[in-house]
mmCIF file of C-alpha atoms in Angstrom:
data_model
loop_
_atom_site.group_PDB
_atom_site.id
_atom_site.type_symbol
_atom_site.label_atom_id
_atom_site.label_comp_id
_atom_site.label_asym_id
_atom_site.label_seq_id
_atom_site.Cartn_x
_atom_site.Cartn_y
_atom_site.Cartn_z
ATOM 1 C CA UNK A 1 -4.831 -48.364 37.860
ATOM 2 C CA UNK A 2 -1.208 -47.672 36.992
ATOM 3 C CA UNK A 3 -0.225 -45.331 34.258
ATOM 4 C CA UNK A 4 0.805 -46.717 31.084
ATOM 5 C CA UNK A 5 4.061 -45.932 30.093
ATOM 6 C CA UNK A 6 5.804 -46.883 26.214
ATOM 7 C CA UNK A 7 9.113 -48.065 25.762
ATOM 8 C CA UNK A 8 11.364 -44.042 25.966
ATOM 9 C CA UNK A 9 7.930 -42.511 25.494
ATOM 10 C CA UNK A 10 8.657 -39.071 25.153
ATOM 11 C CA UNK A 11 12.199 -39.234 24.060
ATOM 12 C CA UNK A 12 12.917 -37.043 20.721
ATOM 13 C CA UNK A 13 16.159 -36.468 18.569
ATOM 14 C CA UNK A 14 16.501 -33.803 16.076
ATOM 15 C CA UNK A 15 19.097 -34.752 13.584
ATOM 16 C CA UNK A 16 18.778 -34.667 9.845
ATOM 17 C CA UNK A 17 15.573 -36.049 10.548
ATOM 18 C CA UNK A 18 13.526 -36.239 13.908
ATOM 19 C CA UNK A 19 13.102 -39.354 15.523
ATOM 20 C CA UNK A 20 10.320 -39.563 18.023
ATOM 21 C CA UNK A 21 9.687 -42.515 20.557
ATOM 22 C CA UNK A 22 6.113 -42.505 20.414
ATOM 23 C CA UNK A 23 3.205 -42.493 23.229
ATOM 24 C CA UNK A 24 1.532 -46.266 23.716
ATOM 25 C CA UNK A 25 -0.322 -47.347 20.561
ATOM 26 C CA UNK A 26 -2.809 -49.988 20.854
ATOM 27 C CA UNK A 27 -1.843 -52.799 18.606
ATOM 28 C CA UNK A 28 -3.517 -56.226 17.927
ATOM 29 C CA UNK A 29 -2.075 -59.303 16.335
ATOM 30 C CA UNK A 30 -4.879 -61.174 14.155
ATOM 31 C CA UNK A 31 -3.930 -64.424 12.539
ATOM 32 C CA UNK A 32 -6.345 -66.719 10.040
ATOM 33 C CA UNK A 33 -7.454 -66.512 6.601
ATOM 34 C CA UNK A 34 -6.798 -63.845 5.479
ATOM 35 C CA UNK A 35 -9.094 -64.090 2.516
ATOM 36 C CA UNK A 36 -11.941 -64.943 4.648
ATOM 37 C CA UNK A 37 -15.068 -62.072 4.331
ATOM 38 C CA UNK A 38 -15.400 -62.873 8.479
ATOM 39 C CA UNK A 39 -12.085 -61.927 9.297
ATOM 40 C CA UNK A 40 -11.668 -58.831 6.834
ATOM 41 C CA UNK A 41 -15.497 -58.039 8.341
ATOM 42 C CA UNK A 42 -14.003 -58.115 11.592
ATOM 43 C CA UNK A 43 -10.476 -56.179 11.444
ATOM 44 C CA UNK A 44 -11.981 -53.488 8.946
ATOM 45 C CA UNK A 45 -15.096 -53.460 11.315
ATOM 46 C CA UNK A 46 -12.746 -52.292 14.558
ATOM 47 C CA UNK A 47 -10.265 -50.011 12.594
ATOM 48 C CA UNK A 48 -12.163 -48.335 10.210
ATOM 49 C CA UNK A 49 -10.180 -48.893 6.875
ATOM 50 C CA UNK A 50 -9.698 -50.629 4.084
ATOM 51 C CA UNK A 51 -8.126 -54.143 3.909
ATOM 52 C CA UNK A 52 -4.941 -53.890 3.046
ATOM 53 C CA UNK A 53 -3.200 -56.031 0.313
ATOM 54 C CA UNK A 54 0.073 -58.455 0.450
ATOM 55 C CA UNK A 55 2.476 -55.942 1.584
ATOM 56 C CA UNK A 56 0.565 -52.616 2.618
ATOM 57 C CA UNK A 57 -0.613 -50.911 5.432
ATOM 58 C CA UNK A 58 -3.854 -48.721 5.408
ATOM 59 C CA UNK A 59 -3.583 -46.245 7.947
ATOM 60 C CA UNK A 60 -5.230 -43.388 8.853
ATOM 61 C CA UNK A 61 -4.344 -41.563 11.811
ATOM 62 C CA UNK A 62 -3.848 -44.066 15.193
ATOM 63 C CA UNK A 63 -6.126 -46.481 13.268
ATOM 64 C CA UNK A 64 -4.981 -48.934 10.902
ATOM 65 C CA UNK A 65 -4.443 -52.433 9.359
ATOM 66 C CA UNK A 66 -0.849 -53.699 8.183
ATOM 67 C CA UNK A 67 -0.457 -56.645 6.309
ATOM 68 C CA UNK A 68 2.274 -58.812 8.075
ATOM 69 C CA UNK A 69 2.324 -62.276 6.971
ATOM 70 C CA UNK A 70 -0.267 -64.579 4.372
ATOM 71 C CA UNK A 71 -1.996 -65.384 7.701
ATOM 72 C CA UNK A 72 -1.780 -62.327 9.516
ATOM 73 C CA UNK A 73 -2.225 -58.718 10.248
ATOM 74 C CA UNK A 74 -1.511 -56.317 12.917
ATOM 75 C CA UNK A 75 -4.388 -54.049 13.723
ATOM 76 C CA UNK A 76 -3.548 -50.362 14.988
ATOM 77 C CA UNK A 77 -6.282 -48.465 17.156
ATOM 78 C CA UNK A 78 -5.822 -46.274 20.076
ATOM 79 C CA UNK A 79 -4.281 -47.526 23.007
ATOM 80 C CA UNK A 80 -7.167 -47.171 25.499
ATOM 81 C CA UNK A 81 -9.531 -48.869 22.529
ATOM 82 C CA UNK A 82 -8.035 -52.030 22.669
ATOM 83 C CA UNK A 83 -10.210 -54.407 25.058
ATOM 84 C CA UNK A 84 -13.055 -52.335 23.204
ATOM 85 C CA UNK A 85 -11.568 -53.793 20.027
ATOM 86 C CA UNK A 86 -10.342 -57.272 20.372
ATOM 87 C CA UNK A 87 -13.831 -58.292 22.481
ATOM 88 C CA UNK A 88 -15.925 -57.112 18.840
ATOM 89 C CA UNK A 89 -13.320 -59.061 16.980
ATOM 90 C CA UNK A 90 -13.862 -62.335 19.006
ATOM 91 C CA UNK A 91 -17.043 -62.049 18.847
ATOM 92 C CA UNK A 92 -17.395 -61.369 14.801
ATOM 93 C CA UNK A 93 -14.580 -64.223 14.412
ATOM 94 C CA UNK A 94 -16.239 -66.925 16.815
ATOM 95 C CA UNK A 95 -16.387 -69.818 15.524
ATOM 96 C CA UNK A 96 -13.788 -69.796 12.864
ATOM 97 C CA UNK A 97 -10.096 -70.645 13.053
ATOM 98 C CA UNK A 98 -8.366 -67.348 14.005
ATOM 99 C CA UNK A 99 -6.142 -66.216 16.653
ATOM 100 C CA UNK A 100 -6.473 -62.209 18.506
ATOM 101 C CA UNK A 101 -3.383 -61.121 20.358
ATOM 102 C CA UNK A 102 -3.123 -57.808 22.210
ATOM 103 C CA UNK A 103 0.610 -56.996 21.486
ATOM 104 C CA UNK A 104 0.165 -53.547 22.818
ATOM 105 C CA UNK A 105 2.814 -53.328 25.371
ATOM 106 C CA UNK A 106 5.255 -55.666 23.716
ATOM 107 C CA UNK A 107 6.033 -53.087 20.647
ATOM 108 C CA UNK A 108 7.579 -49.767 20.355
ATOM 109 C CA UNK A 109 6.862 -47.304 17.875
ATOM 110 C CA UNK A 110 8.759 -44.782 16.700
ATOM 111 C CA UNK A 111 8.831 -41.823 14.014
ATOM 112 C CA UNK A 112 11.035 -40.466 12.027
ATOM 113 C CA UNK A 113 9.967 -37.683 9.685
ATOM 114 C CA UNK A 114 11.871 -34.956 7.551
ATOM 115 C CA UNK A 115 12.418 -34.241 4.253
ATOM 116 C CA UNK A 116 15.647 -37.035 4.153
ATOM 117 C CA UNK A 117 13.565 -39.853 6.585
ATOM 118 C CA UNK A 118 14.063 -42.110 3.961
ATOM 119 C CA UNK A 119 17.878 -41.789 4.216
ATOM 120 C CA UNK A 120 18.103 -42.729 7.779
ATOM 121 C CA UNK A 121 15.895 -45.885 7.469
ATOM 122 C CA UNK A 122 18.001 -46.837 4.625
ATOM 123 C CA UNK A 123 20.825 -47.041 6.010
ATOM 124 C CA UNK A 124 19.654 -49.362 8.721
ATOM 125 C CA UNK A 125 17.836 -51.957 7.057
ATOM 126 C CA UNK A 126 18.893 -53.942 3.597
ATOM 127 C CA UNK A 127 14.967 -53.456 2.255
ATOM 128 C CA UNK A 128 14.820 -50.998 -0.713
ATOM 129 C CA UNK A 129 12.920 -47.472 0.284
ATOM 130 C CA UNK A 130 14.420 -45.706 -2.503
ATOM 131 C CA UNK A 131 11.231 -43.702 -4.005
ATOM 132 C CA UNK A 132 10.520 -45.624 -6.903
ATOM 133 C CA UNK A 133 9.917 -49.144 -4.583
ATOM 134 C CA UNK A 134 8.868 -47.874 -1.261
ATOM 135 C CA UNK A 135 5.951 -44.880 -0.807
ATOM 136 C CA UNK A 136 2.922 -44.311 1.656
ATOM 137 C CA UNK A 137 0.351 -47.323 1.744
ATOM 138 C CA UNK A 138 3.069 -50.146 1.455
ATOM 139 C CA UNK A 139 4.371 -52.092 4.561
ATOM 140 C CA UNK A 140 7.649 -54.012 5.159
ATOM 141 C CA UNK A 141 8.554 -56.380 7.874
ATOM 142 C CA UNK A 142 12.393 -56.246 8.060
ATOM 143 C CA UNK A 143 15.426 -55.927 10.356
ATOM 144 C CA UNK A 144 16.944 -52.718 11.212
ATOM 145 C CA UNK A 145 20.711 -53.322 11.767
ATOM 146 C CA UNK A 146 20.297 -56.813 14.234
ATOM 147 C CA UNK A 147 16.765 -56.861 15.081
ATOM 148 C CA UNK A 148 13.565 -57.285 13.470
ATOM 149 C CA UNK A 149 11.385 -54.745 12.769
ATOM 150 C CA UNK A 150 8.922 -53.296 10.767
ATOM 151 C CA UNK A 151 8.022 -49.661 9.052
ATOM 152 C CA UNK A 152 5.365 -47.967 6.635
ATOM 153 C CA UNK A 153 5.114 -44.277 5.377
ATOM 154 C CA UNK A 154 2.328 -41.838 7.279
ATOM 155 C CA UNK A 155 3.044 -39.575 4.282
ATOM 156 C CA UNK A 156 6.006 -38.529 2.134
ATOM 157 C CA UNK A 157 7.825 -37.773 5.156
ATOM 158 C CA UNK A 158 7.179 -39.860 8.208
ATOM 159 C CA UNK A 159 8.017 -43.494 8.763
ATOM 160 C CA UNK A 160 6.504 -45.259 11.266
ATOM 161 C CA UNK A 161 8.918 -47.799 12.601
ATOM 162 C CA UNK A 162 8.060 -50.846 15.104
ATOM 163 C CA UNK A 163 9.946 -53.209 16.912
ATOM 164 C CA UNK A 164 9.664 -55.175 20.036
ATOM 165 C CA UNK A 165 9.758 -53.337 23.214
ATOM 166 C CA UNK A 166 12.787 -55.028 24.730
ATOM 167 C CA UNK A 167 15.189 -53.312 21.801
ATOM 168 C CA UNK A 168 13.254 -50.069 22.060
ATOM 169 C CA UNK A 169 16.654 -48.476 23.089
ATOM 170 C CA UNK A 170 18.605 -49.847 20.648
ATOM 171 C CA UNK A 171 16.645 -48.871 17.694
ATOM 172 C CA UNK A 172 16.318 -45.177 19.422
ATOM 173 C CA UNK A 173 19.905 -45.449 19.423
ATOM 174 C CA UNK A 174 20.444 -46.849 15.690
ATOM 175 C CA UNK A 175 17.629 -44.061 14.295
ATOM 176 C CA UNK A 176 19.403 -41.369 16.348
ATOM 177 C CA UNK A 177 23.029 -42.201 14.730
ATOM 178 C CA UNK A 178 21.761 -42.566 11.311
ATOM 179 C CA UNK A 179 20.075 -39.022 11.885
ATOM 180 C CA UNK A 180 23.570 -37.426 13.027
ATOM 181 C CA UNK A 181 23.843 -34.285 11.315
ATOM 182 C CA UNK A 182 26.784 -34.046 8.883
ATOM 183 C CA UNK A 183 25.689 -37.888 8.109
ATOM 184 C CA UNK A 184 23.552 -36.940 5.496
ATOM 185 C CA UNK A 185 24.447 -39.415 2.143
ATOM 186 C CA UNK A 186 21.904 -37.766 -0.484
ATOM 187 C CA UNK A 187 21.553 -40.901 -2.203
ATOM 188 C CA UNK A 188 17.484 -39.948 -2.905
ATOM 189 C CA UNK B 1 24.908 -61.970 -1.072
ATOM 190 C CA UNK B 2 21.599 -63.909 -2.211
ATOM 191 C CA UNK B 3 18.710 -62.237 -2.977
ATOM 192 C CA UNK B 4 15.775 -64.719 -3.075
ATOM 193 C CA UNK B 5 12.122 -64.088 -3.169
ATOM 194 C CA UNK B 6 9.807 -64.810 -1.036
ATOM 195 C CA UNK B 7 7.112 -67.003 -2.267
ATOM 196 C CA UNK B 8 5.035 -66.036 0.500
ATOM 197 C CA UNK B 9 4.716 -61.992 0.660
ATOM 198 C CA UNK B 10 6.485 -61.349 -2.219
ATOM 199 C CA UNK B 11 9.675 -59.411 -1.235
ATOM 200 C CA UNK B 12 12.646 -59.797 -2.278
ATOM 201 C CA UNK B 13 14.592 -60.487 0.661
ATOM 202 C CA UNK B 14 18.533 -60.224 1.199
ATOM 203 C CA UNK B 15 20.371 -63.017 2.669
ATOM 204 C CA UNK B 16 20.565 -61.277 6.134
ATOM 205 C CA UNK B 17 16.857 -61.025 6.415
ATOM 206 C CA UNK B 18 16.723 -64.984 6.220
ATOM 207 C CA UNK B 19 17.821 -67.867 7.983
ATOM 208 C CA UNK B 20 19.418 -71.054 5.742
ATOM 209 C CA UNK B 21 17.005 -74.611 7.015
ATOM 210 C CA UNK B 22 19.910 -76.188 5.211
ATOM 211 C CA UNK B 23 19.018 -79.452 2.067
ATOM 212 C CA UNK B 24 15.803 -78.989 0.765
ATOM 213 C CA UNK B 25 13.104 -82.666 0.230
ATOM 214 C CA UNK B 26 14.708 -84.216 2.907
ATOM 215 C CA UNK B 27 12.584 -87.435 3.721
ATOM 216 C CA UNK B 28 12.102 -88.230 6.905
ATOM 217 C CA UNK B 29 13.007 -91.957 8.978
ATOM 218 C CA UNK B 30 12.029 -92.292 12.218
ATOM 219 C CA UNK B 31 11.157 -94.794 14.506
ATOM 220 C CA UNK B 32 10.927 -99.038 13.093
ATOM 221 C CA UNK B 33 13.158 -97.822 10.149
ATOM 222 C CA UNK B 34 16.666 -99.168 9.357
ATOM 223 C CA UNK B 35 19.565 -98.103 10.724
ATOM 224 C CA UNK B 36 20.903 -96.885 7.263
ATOM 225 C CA UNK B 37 17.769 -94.776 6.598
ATOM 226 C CA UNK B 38 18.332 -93.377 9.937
ATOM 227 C CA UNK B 39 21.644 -92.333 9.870
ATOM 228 C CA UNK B 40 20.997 -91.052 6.163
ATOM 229 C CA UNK B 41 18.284 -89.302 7.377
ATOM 230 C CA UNK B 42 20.382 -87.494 10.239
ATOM 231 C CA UNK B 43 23.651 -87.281 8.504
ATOM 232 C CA UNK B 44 23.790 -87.543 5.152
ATOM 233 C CA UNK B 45 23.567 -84.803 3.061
ATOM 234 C CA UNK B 46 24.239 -83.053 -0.221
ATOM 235 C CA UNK B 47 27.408 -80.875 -0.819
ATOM 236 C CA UNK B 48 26.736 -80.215 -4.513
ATOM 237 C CA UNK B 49 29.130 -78.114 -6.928
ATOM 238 C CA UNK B 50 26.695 -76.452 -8.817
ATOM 239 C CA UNK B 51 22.340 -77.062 -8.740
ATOM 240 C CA UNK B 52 21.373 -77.179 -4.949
ATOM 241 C CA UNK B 53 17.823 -77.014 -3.257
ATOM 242 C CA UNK B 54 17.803 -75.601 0.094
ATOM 243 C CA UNK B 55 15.469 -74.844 2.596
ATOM 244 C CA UNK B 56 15.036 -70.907 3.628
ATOM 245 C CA UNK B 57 12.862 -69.019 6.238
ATOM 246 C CA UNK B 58 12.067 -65.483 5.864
ATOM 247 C CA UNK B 59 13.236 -64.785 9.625
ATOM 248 C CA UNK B 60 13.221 -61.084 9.354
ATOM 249 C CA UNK B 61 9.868 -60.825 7.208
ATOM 250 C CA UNK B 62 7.242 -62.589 7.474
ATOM 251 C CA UNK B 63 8.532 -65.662 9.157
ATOM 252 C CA UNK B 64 7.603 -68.684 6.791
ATOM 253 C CA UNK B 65 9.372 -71.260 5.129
ATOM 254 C CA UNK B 66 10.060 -71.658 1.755
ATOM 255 C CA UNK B 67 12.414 -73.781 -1.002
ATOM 256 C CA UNK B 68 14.757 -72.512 -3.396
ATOM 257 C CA UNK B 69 16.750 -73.791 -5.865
ATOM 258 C CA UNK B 70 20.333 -71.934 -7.193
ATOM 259 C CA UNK B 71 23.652 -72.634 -7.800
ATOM 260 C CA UNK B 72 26.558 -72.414 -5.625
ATOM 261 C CA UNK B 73 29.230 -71.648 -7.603
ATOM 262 C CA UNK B 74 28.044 -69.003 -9.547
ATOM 263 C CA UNK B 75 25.438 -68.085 -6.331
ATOM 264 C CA UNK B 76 22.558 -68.030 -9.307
ATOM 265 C CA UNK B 77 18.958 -68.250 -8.211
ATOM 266 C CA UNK B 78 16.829 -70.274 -10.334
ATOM 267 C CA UNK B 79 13.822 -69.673 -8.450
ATOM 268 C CA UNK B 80 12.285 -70.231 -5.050
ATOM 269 C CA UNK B 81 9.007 -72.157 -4.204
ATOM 270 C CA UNK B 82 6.642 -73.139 -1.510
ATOM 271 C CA UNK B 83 7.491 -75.420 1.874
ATOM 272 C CA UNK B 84 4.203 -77.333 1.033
ATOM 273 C CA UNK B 85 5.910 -78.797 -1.871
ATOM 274 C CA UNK B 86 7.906 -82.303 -1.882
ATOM 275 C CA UNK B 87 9.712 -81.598 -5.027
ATOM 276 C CA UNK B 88 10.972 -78.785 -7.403
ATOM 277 C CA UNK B 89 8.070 -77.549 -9.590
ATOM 278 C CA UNK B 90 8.579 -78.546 -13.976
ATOM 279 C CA UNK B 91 9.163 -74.725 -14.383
ATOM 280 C CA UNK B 92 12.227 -74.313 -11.907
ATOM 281 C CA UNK B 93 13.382 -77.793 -13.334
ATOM 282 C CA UNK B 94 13.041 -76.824 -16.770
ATOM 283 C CA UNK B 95 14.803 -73.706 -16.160
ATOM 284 C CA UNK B 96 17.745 -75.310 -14.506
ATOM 285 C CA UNK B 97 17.792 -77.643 -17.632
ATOM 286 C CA UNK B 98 18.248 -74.610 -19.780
ATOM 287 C CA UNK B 99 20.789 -73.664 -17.787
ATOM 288 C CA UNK B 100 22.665 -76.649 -16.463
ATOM 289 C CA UNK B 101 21.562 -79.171 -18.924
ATOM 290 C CA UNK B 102 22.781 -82.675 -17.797
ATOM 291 C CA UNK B 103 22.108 -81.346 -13.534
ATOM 292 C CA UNK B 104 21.151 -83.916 -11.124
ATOM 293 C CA UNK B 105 20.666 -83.791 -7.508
ATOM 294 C CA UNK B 106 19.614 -86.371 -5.437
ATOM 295 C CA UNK B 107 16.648 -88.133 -7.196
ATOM 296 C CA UNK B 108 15.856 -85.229 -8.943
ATOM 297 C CA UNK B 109 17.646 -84.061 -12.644
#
């Protein structure tokens, strides 16, 4: 078996804020109705929180369900947990309308934590994170400069940031000059 | 810059997170209809001064489709409004009445 590598796993920039390219996370795209008991039974069932509500992400350490579309969510679980995960999830959803996806290895994540994270994700993407409209437990799908993307708040201080694999470098590259020291705005 | 919300998860999205579907309630001819319905159907299209209904996709979001009806001179949003819908709802209508009393736009007004 060959090792699995992330997109710049490993790579780390300490600027205002630290951005961190983060290790493989397991991630699984579930589509269907959403409002169906069999499909919250089955995504709750594999990551072990809540379900989350239009716009928010429950997530508790590598574990966690983000609310992506009216039809779909992206469930988080360790990387190695994955075929564990999506085989329970067919199984619980067979029958039904409902698609699983193992997106694993076509996302990057990132991090980007310090006291002025928000700062450098604001000035990438035209979504309002100002403190008022954006805190832990919510999730938005956005762009970050030309690309799509998506983030949601570990705690006060940490964004988690994904995007697809192929622009992994250019979003290190956007969250690393938005972090430049001297940079700093103080608009929050 | 627009800002129009998303009928379908609720954000309110800036113009660069979307991509314009151009006229809104287009109906569609294809094959055994006229020529003229055809060619109206492919060509002809709205290029109001004021009320306009437009078709919008949250590209950046959460990917769907919606309607919305605003103005372009003034770049006012009177409201958006699901895909699944073949006309304006009587509250966005109403509204636009208040607003723009007299409006008409196609066979709509």
């Amino acid at each position: 078996m060959s090792d699995v590598v992330a997109a710049l796993q490993g790579a780390v920039y300490d600027g205002f804020a630290k951005v961190e390219a983060a290790g493989p996370r397991g991630m699984i795209t579930v589509k269907g109705d959403l409002a169906a008991s069999v499909l919250k039974n089955a995504t709750t069932g594999v990551a072990g929180v809540d379900f989350p509500g239009q716009g928010e992400a429950n997530c508790v350490g590598e574990k966690g369900i983000c609310w992506m579309a009216p039809d779909e969510v992206l469930v988080l679980v360790p990387y190695a947990e994955v075929p564990d995960a999506v085989g329970r999830m067919e199984k619980v959803l067979a029958g039904t309308h409902h698609l699983i996806a193992n997106v694993s290895d076509a996302r990057a994540l990132f991090f980007v934590s310090g006291l002025d994270a928000r700062e450098v994700i604001a000035k990438l993407t035209p979504a309002d994170v100002s403190p008022s409209a954006f805190r832990p437990g919510q999730f938005r799908r956005t762009r970050l400069a030309q690309v799509p993307a998506a983030f949601w708040m570990r705690d006060a201080e940490t964004f988690e940031v994904i995007c697809f694999r192929s622009v992994a470098r250019y979003v290190f590259d956007l969250l690393k000059t938005a972090a430049l020291p001297g940079s700093e705005v103080g608009y929050f | 810059m627009l800002i129009l919300h998303c009928p379908y998860c609720g954000v309110d999205a800036d113009e660069t997170e979307l991509a314009p579907g151009g006229e809104a309630h287009l109906k569609r001819f294809g094959p055994d209809s006229s020529d003229e319905d055809f060619e109206g159907y492919l060509f002809h299209r709205e290029n109001p001064k004021g009320v306009h209904f437009e078709r919008w996709r949250h590209a950046n979001g959460c990917g769907k489709w919606f309607h919305a009806a605003r103005c372009t001179t003034t770049m006012e949003v009177f409201g958006t409004y699901s895909a699944q819908l073949t006309e304006p709802p009587k509250e966005i209508c109403d509204k636009i009445s208040g607003k723009r009393p007299g409006w008409s736009w196609r066979i709509f007004g």
